[in-house]
Tab-separated table of C-alpha atoms and ligand atoms in Angstrom:
chain	number	residue	atom	x	y	z
A	1	VAL	CA	-31.971	-23.184	-10.367
A	2	PHE	CA	-33.217	-19.593	-10.157
A	3	SER	CA	-36.369	-20.515	-12.111
A	4	SER	CA	-37.136	-23.464	-9.892
A	5	LEU	CA	-36.676	-21.231	-6.840
A	6	PHE	CA	-38.935	-18.417	-7.930
A	7	ILE	CA	-40.723	-18.954	-11.225
A	8	ASP	CA	-42.215	-22.453	-11.170
A	9	THR	CA	-44.012	-23.939	-8.155
A	10	PRO	CA	-41.727	-22.911	-5.270
A	11	PRO	CA	-39.882	-25.692	-3.462
A	12	THR	CA	-40.904	-26.387	0.161
A	13	ASP	CA	-37.244	-26.180	1.123
A	14	PRO	CA	-35.366	-23.650	-1.042
A	15	TYR	CA	-32.174	-23.704	1.035
A	16	PRO	CA	-30.339	-26.547	-0.786
A	17	LEU	CA	-30.993	-24.686	-4.064
A	18	TYR	CA	-29.461	-21.501	-2.630
A	19	GLU	CA	-26.340	-23.574	-1.963
A	20	VAL	CA	-26.259	-24.731	-5.601
A	21	LEU	CA	-26.483	-21.076	-6.636
A	22	ARG	CA	-23.724	-20.135	-4.143
A	23	GLY	CA	-21.540	-22.860	-5.683
A	24	ALA	CA	-21.833	-21.125	-9.083
A	25	GLY	CA	-19.970	-18.079	-7.694
A	26	GLU	CA	-21.195	-14.498	-7.638
A	27	PRO	CA	-22.551	-12.538	-9.213
A	28	VAL	CA	-24.222	-15.292	-11.198
A	29	LEU	CA	-26.231	-14.526	-14.322
A	30	VAL	CA	-29.725	-15.972	-13.718
A	31	ALA	CA	-31.693	-14.487	-16.641
A	32	ASP	CA	-31.245	-11.914	-19.381
A	33	ARG	CA	-29.571	-8.889	-17.713
A	34	MET	CA	-30.409	-10.267	-14.276
A	35	TRP	CA	-27.750	-11.295	-11.760
A	36	ALA	CA	-27.949	-12.800	-8.295
A	37	VAL	CA	-25.638	-12.513	-5.305
A	38	THR	CA	-25.754	-15.013	-2.449
A	39	GLY	CA	-22.959	-13.965	-0.063
A	40	TYR	CA	-23.439	-11.753	2.986
A	41	GLU	CA	-20.896	-9.124	1.908
A	42	SER	CA	-22.154	-8.858	-1.669
A	43	CYS	CA	-25.788	-8.609	-0.606
A	44	GLU	CA	-24.909	-5.915	1.910
A	45	HIS	CA	-22.887	-4.150	-0.788
A	46	VAL	CA	-25.786	-4.145	-3.274
A	47	LEU	CA	-28.164	-2.768	-0.629
A	48	THR	CA	-25.834	-0.016	0.622
A	49	ASP	CA	-23.910	1.179	-2.464
A	50	ASN	CA	-25.869	4.124	-3.895
A	51	ARG	CA	-24.889	3.187	-7.456
A	52	PHE	CA	-27.591	0.524	-7.087
A	53	VAL	CA	-31.016	2.134	-7.375
A	54	ASN	CA	-34.678	1.302	-7.745
A	55	ASP	CA	-35.727	1.474	-11.382
A	56	MET	CA	-39.533	1.253	-11.587
A	57	GLU	CA	-39.542	1.526	-15.370
A	58	ALA	CA	-37.440	-1.655	-15.601
A	59	VAL	CA	-39.387	-3.426	-12.829
A	60	GLY	CA	-42.695	-2.470	-14.465
A	61	LEU	CA	-41.543	-3.700	-17.862
A	62	HIS	CA	-40.322	-6.970	-16.372
A	63	LYS	CA	-43.529	-7.663	-14.408
A	64	GLY	CA	-46.214	-6.142	-16.621
A	65	GLY	CA	-44.732	-5.609	-20.111
A	66	PRO	CA	-44.600	-2.316	-22.052
A	67	GLN	CA	-48.142	-1.371	-20.938
A	68	TRP	CA	-47.292	-1.871	-17.241
A	69	ARG	CA	-48.826	1.474	-16.252
A	70	GLU	CA	-52.254	0.021	-17.032
A	71	HIS	CA	-51.810	-2.149	-13.916
A	72	SER	CA	-52.862	-0.272	-10.790
A	73	ALA	CA	-50.809	-2.669	-8.626
A	74	LEU	CA	-47.627	-1.735	-10.486
A	75	ARG	CA	-48.502	1.979	-10.408
A	76	MET	CA	-48.966	1.644	-6.632
A	77	LEU	CA	-45.686	-0.257	-6.296
A	78	GLY	CA	-43.975	2.600	-8.127
A	79	ALA	CA	-45.530	5.154	-5.769
A	80	MET	CA	-44.365	3.340	-2.621
A	81	MET	CA	-41.434	4.534	-0.481
A	82	LEU	CA	-39.822	1.136	-0.971
A	83	MET	CA	-39.298	1.937	-4.660
A	84	ALA	CA	-38.413	5.629	-4.229
A	85	ASN	CA	-34.893	6.946	-4.825
A	86	PRO	CA	-33.260	9.983	-3.202
A	87	PRO	CA	-34.164	12.780	-2.812
A	88	ARG	CA	-37.877	11.768	-2.813
A	89	HIS	CA	-37.127	8.782	-0.595
A	90	GLY	CA	-35.652	11.066	2.099
A	91	VAL	CA	-38.749	13.308	2.100
A	92	LEU	CA	-41.039	10.288	2.621
A	93	ARG	CA	-38.835	8.598	5.200
A	94	ARG	CA	-38.409	11.811	7.235
A	95	SER	CA	-42.149	12.409	7.226
A	96	LEU	CA	-42.598	9.061	9.020
A	97	GLN	CA	-39.531	9.051	11.240
A	98	ARG	CA	-41.176	10.781	14.205
A	99	ARG	CA	-43.931	8.176	14.232
A	100	PHE	CA	-41.424	5.303	14.300
A	101	THR	CA	-38.932	6.415	16.986
A	102	PRO	CA	-37.776	3.744	19.494
A	103	LEU	CA	-39.647	5.661	22.206
A	104	ARG	CA	-42.918	5.405	20.323
A	105	THR	CA	-42.325	1.714	19.626
A	106	ALA	CA	-41.633	1.127	23.322
A	107	ALA	CA	-44.984	2.754	24.117
A	108	GLU	CA	-46.620	0.436	21.602
A	109	THR	CA	-45.055	-2.652	23.168
A	110	GLY	CA	-47.643	-2.613	25.995
A	111	MET	CA	-50.448	-2.755	23.443
A	112	VAL	CA	-48.661	-5.515	21.489
A	113	THR	CA	-48.194	-7.622	24.636
A	114	ALA	CA	-51.865	-7.261	25.581
A	115	VAL	CA	-53.057	-8.342	22.110
A	116	ALA	CA	-50.632	-11.333	22.105
A	117	ARG	CA	-51.863	-12.460	25.546
A	118	ASP	CA	-55.528	-12.270	24.497
A	119	LEU	CA	-54.854	-14.303	21.367
A	120	ALA	CA	-52.885	-16.898	23.343
A	121	ALA	CA	-55.781	-17.180	25.817
A	122	ASP	CA	-58.118	-17.802	22.891
A	123	LEU	CA	-55.769	-20.503	21.521
A	124	ALA	CA	-55.788	-22.188	24.929
A	125	GLU	CA	-59.607	-22.166	24.949
A	126	ARG	CA	-59.627	-23.863	21.577
A	127	GLY	CA	-56.941	-26.432	22.442
A	128	ASP	CA	-56.651	-27.533	18.793
A	129	ALA	CA	-56.351	-24.713	16.303
A	130	ASP	CA	-54.615	-23.511	13.197
A	131	PHE	CA	-51.841	-21.248	14.470
A	132	ILE	CA	-51.864	-19.085	11.329
A	133	THR	CA	-55.630	-18.458	11.297
A	134	TYR	CA	-56.074	-17.943	15.028
A	135	PHE	CA	-52.822	-16.259	16.003
A	136	ALA	CA	-50.168	-15.387	13.395
A	137	ASP	CA	-52.605	-13.623	11.060
A	138	LEU	CA	-54.500	-11.871	13.843
A	139	LEU	CA	-51.677	-10.344	15.880
A	140	PRO	CA	-50.170	-8.158	13.099
A	141	THR	CA	-53.621	-7.301	11.731
A	142	GLU	CA	-54.787	-6.014	15.100
A	143	VAL	CA	-51.505	-4.271	15.953
A	144	ILE	CA	-51.122	-2.418	12.650
A	145	SER	CA	-54.811	-1.527	12.589
A	146	ARG	CA	-54.547	0.140	15.994
A	147	PHE	CA	-51.272	1.777	14.957
A	148	ILE	CA	-52.770	3.199	11.753
A	149	GLY	CA	-56.176	3.967	13.242
A	150	ILE	CA	-58.338	1.506	11.294
A	151	PRO	CA	-61.819	1.126	12.815
A	152	GLU	CA	-62.405	-2.172	14.615
A	153	SER	CA	-65.183	-3.271	12.266
A	154	ASP	CA	-62.845	-3.124	9.230
A	155	ARG	CA	-59.736	-4.734	10.723
A	156	LEU	CA	-60.072	-8.241	9.293
A	157	GLU	CA	-61.413	-7.016	5.975
A	158	PHE	CA	-58.302	-6.496	3.867
A	159	ARG	CA	-56.004	-9.432	4.617
A	160	ARG	CA	-56.883	-11.266	1.411
A	161	GLN	CA	-56.193	-8.111	-0.627
A	162	ILE	CA	-52.797	-7.594	1.020
A	163	VAL	CA	-51.693	-11.132	0.146
A	164	ALA	CA	-53.052	-10.672	-3.406
A	165	PHE	CA	-51.178	-7.374	-3.794
A	166	ASN	CA	-47.948	-8.931	-2.502
A	167	ALA	CA	-47.730	-11.038	-5.674
A	168	VAL	CA	-45.984	-7.968	-7.164
A	169	PHE	CA	-42.998	-8.861	-4.955
A	170	GLU	CA	-42.662	-12.269	-6.593
A	171	ARG	CA	-39.989	-12.721	-9.247
A	172	GLY	CA	-42.369	-14.577	-11.576
A	173	VAL	CA	-45.766	-12.903	-11.207
A	174	THR	CA	-48.388	-14.403	-13.587
A	175	THR	CA	-50.993	-12.408	-15.550
A	176	GLU	CA	-53.712	-13.865	-13.359
A	177	GLN	CA	-51.895	-12.890	-10.150
A	178	LEU	CA	-51.287	-9.410	-11.533
A	179	ARG	CA	-54.997	-8.992	-12.291
A	180	ALA	CA	-55.865	-9.984	-8.706
A	181	ALA	CA	-53.154	-7.614	-7.416
A	182	ASP	CA	-54.724	-4.779	-9.451
A	183	GLY	CA	-58.124	-5.400	-7.842
A	184	ALA	CA	-56.496	-5.474	-4.409
A	185	ALA	CA	-54.586	-2.231	-5.057
A	186	ASP	CA	-57.833	-0.521	-6.152
A	187	ASP	CA	-59.801	-1.715	-3.100
A	188	LEU	CA	-57.058	-0.865	-0.622
A	189	SER	CA	-56.252	2.567	-1.985
A	190	ALA	CA	-59.925	3.570	-2.164
A	191	TYR	CA	-60.358	2.490	1.463
A	192	ILE	CA	-57.196	4.295	2.633
A	193	ALA	CA	-58.149	7.501	0.789
A	194	GLU	CA	-61.498	7.403	2.594
A	195	LEU	CA	-59.819	6.860	5.981
A	196	ILE	CA	-57.426	9.773	5.441
A	197	ALA	CA	-60.258	12.050	4.370
A	198	GLU	CA	-62.254	11.136	7.474
A	199	SER	CA	-59.344	11.243	9.918
A	200	GLY	CA	-58.719	14.997	10.090
A	201	THR	CA	-55.676	16.561	11.691
A	202	GLY	CA	-55.047	16.977	15.417
A	203	ARG	CA	-53.098	15.526	18.310
A	204	LYS	CA	-54.265	11.940	17.854
A	205	GLU	CA	-51.638	9.193	18.123
A	206	THR	CA	-52.646	7.249	15.026
A	207	LEU	CA	-50.552	7.101	11.863
A	208	LEU	CA	-53.543	8.480	9.928
A	209	ALA	CA	-53.574	11.652	12.048
A	210	HIS	CA	-49.796	11.899	11.765
A	211	ILE	CA	-49.980	11.699	7.956
A	212	ALA	CA	-52.897	14.129	7.800
A	213	ASN	CA	-50.880	16.606	9.920
A	214	ALA	CA	-47.789	16.162	7.738
A	215	ALA	CA	-49.872	16.823	4.619
A	216	ALA	CA	-51.499	19.871	6.275
A	217	ASP	CA	-48.154	21.457	7.261
A	218	GLU	CA	-46.759	20.532	3.824
A	219	THR	CA	-43.854	18.424	5.118
A	220	LEU	CA	-45.477	15.719	2.988
A	221	PRO	CA	-46.893	16.392	-0.499
A	222	ALA	CA	-50.620	15.554	-0.327
A	223	HIS	CA	-50.488	13.023	-3.193
A	224	GLU	CA	-47.962	10.936	-1.201
A	225	ALA	CA	-50.383	10.303	1.702
A	226	VAL	CA	-52.292	7.307	0.262
A	227	PRO	CA	-49.235	5.369	-1.020
A	228	LEU	CA	-47.448	5.984	2.278
A	229	VAL	CA	-50.253	4.537	4.419
A	230	PHE	CA	-50.679	1.753	1.841
A	231	GLN	CA	-46.974	0.929	2.182
A	232	ILE	CA	-47.134	0.659	5.984
A	233	TYR	CA	-50.374	-1.328	6.018
A	234	ASN	CA	-49.186	-3.651	3.302
A	235	ALA	CA	-45.678	-4.176	4.698
A	236	SER	CA	-46.769	-5.206	8.120
A	237	TYR	CA	-49.220	-8.083	7.944
A	238	GLN	CA	-47.966	-10.977	5.795
A	239	THR	CA	-44.332	-10.379	6.854
A	240	VAL	CA	-45.044	-10.575	10.593
A	241	SER	CA	-47.455	-13.497	10.166
A	242	SER	CA	-44.668	-15.337	8.305
A	243	LEU	CA	-42.102	-14.560	11.006
A	244	LEU	CA	-44.449	-16.045	13.632
A	245	GLY	CA	-45.269	-19.134	11.540
A	246	ASN	CA	-41.702	-19.777	10.328
A	247	GLY	CA	-40.418	-19.199	13.866
A	248	LEU	CA	-42.899	-21.521	15.579
A	249	ALA	CA	-42.335	-24.236	12.953
A	250	ALA	CA	-38.565	-24.012	13.560
A	251	LEU	CA	-39.029	-24.255	17.333
A	252	LEU	CA	-41.345	-27.268	17.038
A	253	ASP	CA	-38.831	-28.879	14.720
A	254	HIS	CA	-36.023	-28.314	17.264
A	255	PRO	CA	-37.358	-29.445	20.685
A	256	LEU	CA	-34.011	-28.854	22.437
A	257	GLN	CA	-34.068	-25.229	21.325
A	258	LEU	CA	-37.650	-24.879	22.530
A	259	GLN	CA	-36.608	-26.398	25.866
A	260	ALA	CA	-33.670	-23.960	26.188
A	261	LEU	CA	-36.046	-21.082	25.618
A	262	ARG	CA	-38.532	-22.403	28.177
A	263	GLU	CA	-35.758	-22.719	30.746
A	264	ARG	CA	-34.579	-19.206	29.893
A	265	ARG	CA	-31.149	-20.460	28.886
A	266	THR	CA	-31.607	-18.392	25.735
A	267	SER	CA	-33.331	-15.037	25.453
A	268	LEU	CA	-36.422	-14.377	23.380
A	269	ALA	CA	-34.560	-11.575	21.608
A	270	SER	CA	-31.798	-13.868	20.349
A	271	ALA	CA	-34.332	-16.593	19.456
A	272	VAL	CA	-36.358	-14.143	17.334
A	273	THR	CA	-33.188	-12.920	15.604
A	274	GLU	CA	-32.304	-16.537	14.824
A	275	MET	CA	-35.824	-17.135	13.427
A	276	LEU	CA	-35.313	-14.140	11.143
A	277	ARG	CA	-31.924	-15.441	10.023
A	278	HIS	CA	-32.879	-19.075	9.584
A	279	ASP	CA	-36.058	-18.630	7.508
A	280	PRO	CA	-36.716	-14.979	6.630
A	281	PRO	CA	-40.204	-13.849	5.496
A	282	VAL	CA	-38.693	-11.805	2.629
A	283	GLN	CA	-36.193	-14.022	0.824
A	284	SER	CA	-34.661	-11.558	-1.617
A	285	THR	CA	-34.837	-8.015	-2.898
A	286	GLY	CA	-33.615	-6.440	-6.121
A	287	ARG	CA	-31.859	-3.297	-7.311
A	288	HIS	CA	-30.749	-1.975	-10.708
A	289	ALA	CA	-27.287	-0.734	-11.574
A	290	GLY	CA	-27.700	3.036	-11.972
A	291	THR	CA	-24.397	3.157	-13.828
A	292	LYS	CA	-21.937	0.740	-15.417
A	293	LEU	CA	-19.943	-0.862	-12.583
A	294	VAL	CA	-17.867	-3.836	-11.506
A	295	LEU	CA	-19.274	-6.266	-8.934
A	296	GLY	CA	-17.098	-9.104	-7.646
A	297	GLY	CA	-14.815	-8.718	-10.672
A	298	THR	CA	-17.719	-8.900	-13.158
A	299	ALA	CA	-18.779	-5.975	-15.342
A	300	ILE	CA	-22.427	-5.027	-14.791
A	301	GLU	CA	-24.063	-2.820	-17.421
A	302	GLN	CA	-26.189	0.178	-16.479
A	303	GLY	CA	-29.793	-1.024	-16.129
A	304	ASP	CA	-28.900	-4.633	-15.249
A	305	MET	CA	-30.751	-6.027	-12.270
A	306	VAL	CA	-28.997	-7.565	-9.273
A	307	VAL	CA	-31.026	-9.686	-6.862
A	308	ALA	CA	-29.686	-9.683	-3.302
A	309	MET	CA	-30.606	-13.149	-2.036
A	310	VAL	CA	-30.826	-12.273	1.647
A	311	ALA	CA	-32.052	-15.744	2.668
A	312	ALA	CA	-28.865	-17.191	1.140
A	313	ALA	CA	-26.712	-14.445	2.694
A	314	ASN	CA	-28.162	-15.362	6.096
A	315	ARG	CA	-26.642	-18.812	5.606
A	316	ASP	CA	-23.287	-17.670	4.259
A	317	PRO	CA	-20.886	-20.119	5.964
A	318	ALA	CA	-18.165	-17.448	5.991
A	319	TYR	CA	-20.377	-15.328	8.239
A	320	PHE	CA	-22.471	-17.807	10.165
A	321	PRO	CA	-20.736	-20.976	11.384
A	322	ARG	CA	-23.079	-24.017	11.271
A	323	ALA	CA	-25.264	-21.771	9.130
A	324	ASP	CA	-27.921	-24.404	8.351
A	325	GLU	CA	-28.577	-25.133	12.004
A	326	PHE	CA	-31.248	-23.365	14.034
A	327	LEU	CA	-29.434	-22.221	17.193
A	328	THR	CA	-31.414	-19.815	19.356
A	329	HIS	CA	-28.377	-18.826	21.454
A	330	ARG	CA	-26.360	-17.740	18.412
A	331	THR	CA	-24.881	-14.263	18.680
A	332	VAL	CA	-25.970	-13.013	15.326
A	333	ARG	CA	-24.224	-10.380	13.287
A	334	PRO	CA	-26.453	-7.661	11.796
A	335	LEU	CA	-28.994	-9.516	9.682
A	336	LEU	CA	-30.100	-8.710	6.174
A	337	SER	CA	-33.653	-9.977	6.774
A	338	PHE	CA	-34.925	-6.388	7.189
A	339	GLY	CA	-32.755	-5.157	4.309
A	340	GLN	CA	-29.915	-2.689	4.792
A	341	GLY	CA	-29.052	0.870	3.768
A	342	ILE	CA	-31.559	3.641	3.119
A	343	HIS	CA	-34.512	1.271	2.695
A	344	TYR	CA	-33.821	-0.613	5.946
A	345	CYS	CA	-37.215	-1.769	7.250
A	346	LEU	CA	-38.915	1.038	9.144
A	347	GLY	CA	-41.099	-1.430	11.017
A	348	ALA	CA	-38.296	-3.742	12.239
A	349	PRO	CA	-38.710	-2.781	15.951
A	350	LEU	CA	-42.485	-3.195	15.725
A	351	ALA	CA	-42.062	-6.579	14.015
A	352	THR	CA	-39.587	-7.940	16.580
A	353	ALA	CA	-41.710	-6.557	19.446
A	354	GLN	CA	-44.633	-8.602	18.096
A	355	ALA	CA	-42.560	-11.773	17.747
A	356	GLU	CA	-41.122	-11.447	21.265
A	357	ALA	CA	-44.569	-10.810	22.761
A	358	ALA	CA	-46.042	-13.717	20.784
A	359	PHE	CA	-43.435	-16.273	21.852
A	360	ALA	CA	-43.472	-15.010	25.457
A	361	ALA	CA	-47.232	-15.701	25.518
A	362	LEU	CA	-46.908	-19.086	23.769
A	363	LEU	CA	-44.164	-20.251	26.144
A	364	GLN	CA	-46.653	-19.959	28.992
A	365	PHE	CA	-48.360	-23.102	27.680
A	366	ARG	CA	-47.386	-26.362	29.327
A	367	SER	CA	-47.139	-27.937	25.884
A	368	ILE	CA	-47.447	-26.897	22.281
A	369	GLU	CA	-47.276	-29.482	19.506
A	370	LEU	CA	-47.918	-29.833	15.797
A	371	SER	CA	-51.229	-31.656	15.314
A	372	GLY	CA	-51.423	-32.144	11.558
A	373	GLU	CA	-49.892	-31.384	8.210
A	374	SER	CA	-48.704	-27.806	7.686
A	375	HIS	CA	-48.883	-25.982	4.358
A	376	ARG	CA	-46.740	-23.211	2.931
A	377	ARG	CA	-48.223	-20.244	1.067
A	378	PRO	CA	-47.768	-20.652	-2.705
A	379	SER	CA	-45.518	-17.572	-2.870
A	380	ALA	CA	-41.730	-18.008	-2.982
A	381	ASN	CA	-40.177	-14.622	-2.269
A	382	MET	CA	-42.667	-13.889	0.510
A	383	ARG	CA	-42.072	-17.124	2.411
A	384	GLY	CA	-44.498	-18.192	5.093
A	385	TYR	CA	-47.153	-20.680	6.167
A	386	ALA	CA	-50.782	-20.775	5.061
A	387	SER	CA	-51.610	-23.238	7.844
A	388	LEU	CA	-49.851	-24.707	10.859
A	389	PRO	CA	-52.215	-26.860	12.959
A	390	ILE	CA	-51.260	-27.120	16.638
A	391	THR	CA	-52.505	-28.467	19.953
A	392	VAL	CA	-51.796	-26.462	23.088
A	393	VAL	CA	-52.220	-27.362	26.741
A	394	ARG	CA	-52.379	-24.561	29.258
B	1	HEM	C1	-40.875	-9.683	10.087
B	1	HEM	C2	-41.464	-8.672	9.523
B	1	HEM	C3	-40.860	-7.829	8.449
B	1	HEM	C4	-39.894	-8.149	7.526
B	1	HEM	C5	-39.162	-9.466	7.348
B	1	HEM	C6	-39.681	-6.966	6.714
B	1	HEM	C7	-38.762	-6.886	5.692
B	1	HEM	C8	-38.430	-5.728	5.018
B	1	HEM	C9	-37.367	-5.611	4.046
B	1	HEM	C10	-36.465	-6.751	3.579
B	1	HEM	C11	-37.348	-4.326	3.620
B	1	HEM	C12	-36.361	-3.709	2.608
B	1	HEM	C13	-36.708	-4.037	1.202
B	1	HEM	C14	-35.709	-3.461	0.224
B	1	HEM	O1	-34.697	-2.864	0.588
B	1	HEM	O2	-35.948	-3.613	-0.992
B	1	HEM	C15	-38.413	-3.626	4.304
B	1	HEM	C16	-38.742	-2.285	4.111
B	1	HEM	C17	-39.804	-1.688	4.726
B	1	HEM	N1	-40.614	-2.210	5.726
B	1	HEM	FE1	-40.495	-4.037	6.523
B	1	HEM	N2	-40.524	-5.967	7.145
B	1	HEM	C18	-41.258	-6.451	8.209
B	1	HEM	C19	-42.203	-5.779	8.943
B	1	HEM	C20	-42.577	-4.472	8.728
B	1	HEM	C21	-43.552	-3.738	9.514
B	1	HEM	C22	-44.289	-4.279	10.731
B	1	HEM	C23	-43.656	-2.493	8.949
B	1	HEM	C24	-44.518	-1.310	9.333
B	1	HEM	C25	-45.075	-1.101	10.473
B	1	HEM	C26	-42.720	-2.440	7.844
B	1	HEM	C27	-42.511	-1.341	7.039
B	1	HEM	C28	-41.529	-1.248	6.081
B	1	HEM	C29	-41.315	-0.049	5.277
B	1	HEM	C30	-42.111	1.226	5.354
B	1	HEM	C31	-40.238	-0.334	4.421
B	1	HEM	C32	-39.650	0.591	3.356
B	1	HEM	C33	-38.576	1.431	3.968
B	1	HEM	C34	-37.931	2.368	2.962
B	1	HEM	O3	-38.110	2.205	1.746
B	1	HEM	O4	-37.226	3.288	3.413
B	1	HEM	N3	-42.089	-3.648	7.728
B	1	HEM	N4	-39.035	-4.496	5.172
């Protein structure tokens, strides 16, 4: 079941397979020294118990073999905050905290709303358009580019590379995908290094200036600057695009829910939370046991991997009644879609702000309908749409 979820061609609808896995109990052994947990409590446990750590040596070996350091994509993955353990993780996270406070995000919301409105106006002009190409891909690209300080002429340039790099987050990355990810890592890091060098320090609001200042006052070691910007840039495009695509597809598939939202019987905030629960852009994340331990009554050896299947946890019937249904008025418990614990997604407020602004703009249309066949991206762990053709009437 695990292989058909992640290793072979991914299924269009993985959720019945998660239920098969849940039925096998947890933790369930899914490969040599690799376990999976599917319940809400166990996933939360794996993400918050500090005996579970990130082990890049093991991840590198698993994805790239003994010579994994020859792959620049895996070297970059290892340099990212996402893979860092304390105390280094704390140094990196603190260096960014001031740039990601709720106050700052609130200030950014005005910019996000303006970009969403412009893109919606363009959709209305077109009438028929692919929602992913003309909206879902453009909103996060524009927002994160302004946030980082990427010049306008370069903003659309690196989307293909980000998707190529993200293959490193798949559980069954192929040699060919890894080669493409290496090229993408090289291109992106060279570009980011150039941007940082050109940015200079000062009182500018961009993330680049913030990082350059942090490096100048030595709160951030200089060699951490490129991977840190890389992490933010990379984390923010495909994920948000997938939230918008998965969310719109769910709404179009549930006309009564769309109607409730139009009539303001449900709030945009709860609808976006339900989109994140029902079909999360990141389906699972892994940790390694830093020591020998017992999980759910099963002995886990030091170095074993445990995959927290957050998409399955989001449908844990013990936590979410009628878990398979898409109910925009649901009062949702804290979700695992942005992770949990020390690596909890730094960009969660920026991501939800974009989704709320996007759906607020789209709900202004008199009608919005699917106009053709949609297609999923070929990736399994990063779950989203490659195309979602729609017709809108203003
Ligand atoms: C819907 C959109 C998004 C989803 C579903 C998402 C999901 C996640 C998840 C699941 C994690 C934790 C992974 C783990 O623990 O292994 C994470 C971490 C992270 N995310 Fe997001 N993310 C989204 C958008 C963003 C945005 C917009 C940004 C930046 C502006 C961002 C920046 C980060 C960073 C920096 C981390 C690492 C935090 C750390 O290691 O301390 N994410 N994200």
